[in-house]
CSV table of C-alpha atoms in Angstrom, one decimal:
chain,number,residue,atom,x,y,z
A,1103,MET,CA,42.5,-22.3,2.5
A,1104,ARG,CA,39.2,-23.9,1.6
A,1105,MET,CA,37.5,-23.1,-1.7
A,1106,PRO,CA,33.8,-21.9,-1.3
A,1107,THR,CA,31.3,-24.3,-2.7
A,1108,VAL,CA,28.5,-23.4,-5.1
A,1109,ALA,CA,25.9,-23.6,-2.3
A,1110,ASN,CA,27.9,-21.2,-0.1
A,1111,GLN,CA,28.3,-18.8,-3.0
A,1112,ILE,CA,24.5,-18.8,-3.6
A,1113,VAL,CA,23.8,-18.2,0.0
A,1114,ALA,CA,26.3,-15.5,0.2
A,1115,ARG,CA,24.9,-13.8,-2.9
A,1116,ARG,CA,21.3,-14.1,-1.7
A,1117,GLY,CA,19.6,-10.9,-0.6
A,1118,PHE,CA,17.6,-11.6,2.6
A,1119,SER,CA,14.7,-9.4,1.7
A,1120,SER,CA,11.1,-10.3,2.3
A,1121,THR,CA,9.5,-7.4,0.4
A,1122,ARG,CA,8.7,-9.3,-2.7
A,1123,MET,CA,7.2,-12.2,-0.8
A,1124,GLN,CA,5.1,-9.8,1.3
A,1125,LEU,CA,3.7,-8.0,-1.6
A,1126,ALA,CA,3.0,-11.2,-3.5
A,1127,SER,CA,1.3,-12.8,-0.5
A,1128,PRO,CA,-2.5,-12.6,-0.4
A,1129,TYR,CA,-2.2,-11.9,3.4
A,1130,HIS,CA,-0.2,-8.7,3.0
A,1131,TYR,CA,-2.2,-5.5,2.9
A,1132,PRO,CA,-1.0,-1.9,2.6
A,1133,GLU,CA,-0.4,-0.2,5.9
A,1134,GLY,CA,-0.9,3.4,7.0
A,1135,PRO,CA,-3.5,5.9,8.2
A,1136,ARG,CA,-5.2,6.2,4.7
A,1137,SER,CA,-4.9,2.6,3.5
A,1138,ASN,CA,-8.5,1.6,4.4
A,1139,LEU,CA,-10.2,4.6,2.8
A,1140,PRO,CA,-12.1,4.0,-0.4
A,1141,PHE,CA,-10.9,7.4,-1.7
A,1142,ASN,CA,-7.7,9.3,-1.9
A,1143,PRO,CA,-7.6,12.5,0.2
A,1144,LEU,CA,-4.3,13.5,-1.3
A,1145,THR,CA,-5.6,14.3,-4.8
A,1146,ARG,CA,-5.9,17.8,-6.1
A,1147,PHE,CA,-9.7,18.2,-6.0
A,1148,PHE,CA,-10.4,16.2,-3.0
A,1149,ALA,CA,-12.1,19.1,-1.2
A,1150,VAL,CA,-14.5,19.7,-4.1
A,1151,ARG,CA,-15.4,16.1,-4.4
A,1152,TYR,CA,-15.8,15.7,-0.6
A,1153,TRP,CA,-18.2,18.7,-0.2
A,1154,GLY,CA,-20.0,17.7,-3.4
A,1155,PHE,CA,-20.7,14.2,-2.0
A,1156,MET,CA,-21.0,14.9,1.8
A,1157,GLY,CA,-22.5,18.4,1.6
A,1158,GLU,CA,-26.0,18.7,3.0
A,1159,PRO,CA,-28.6,18.7,0.3
A,1160,GLN,CA,-30.8,21.9,0.2
A,1161,PHE,CA,-34.2,20.3,0.3
A,1162,ARG,CA,-37.2,22.3,1.5
A,1163,GLU,CA,-40.1,20.4,3.0
A,1164,PRO,CA,-43.5,21.9,2.2
């Protein structure tokens, strides 16, 4: 029986996950349907803020 070398032990212990590298990369951006919005529609008072900002102003022209 052959004894495992230090290099083999390190490779066997290594977790092959790329999550940390993807998040640390300047080329990785969050994904999903709301990732490119400059506001968060999941907050509690989103509807109030939405209509406050996007609501039609009530200006009367003389």
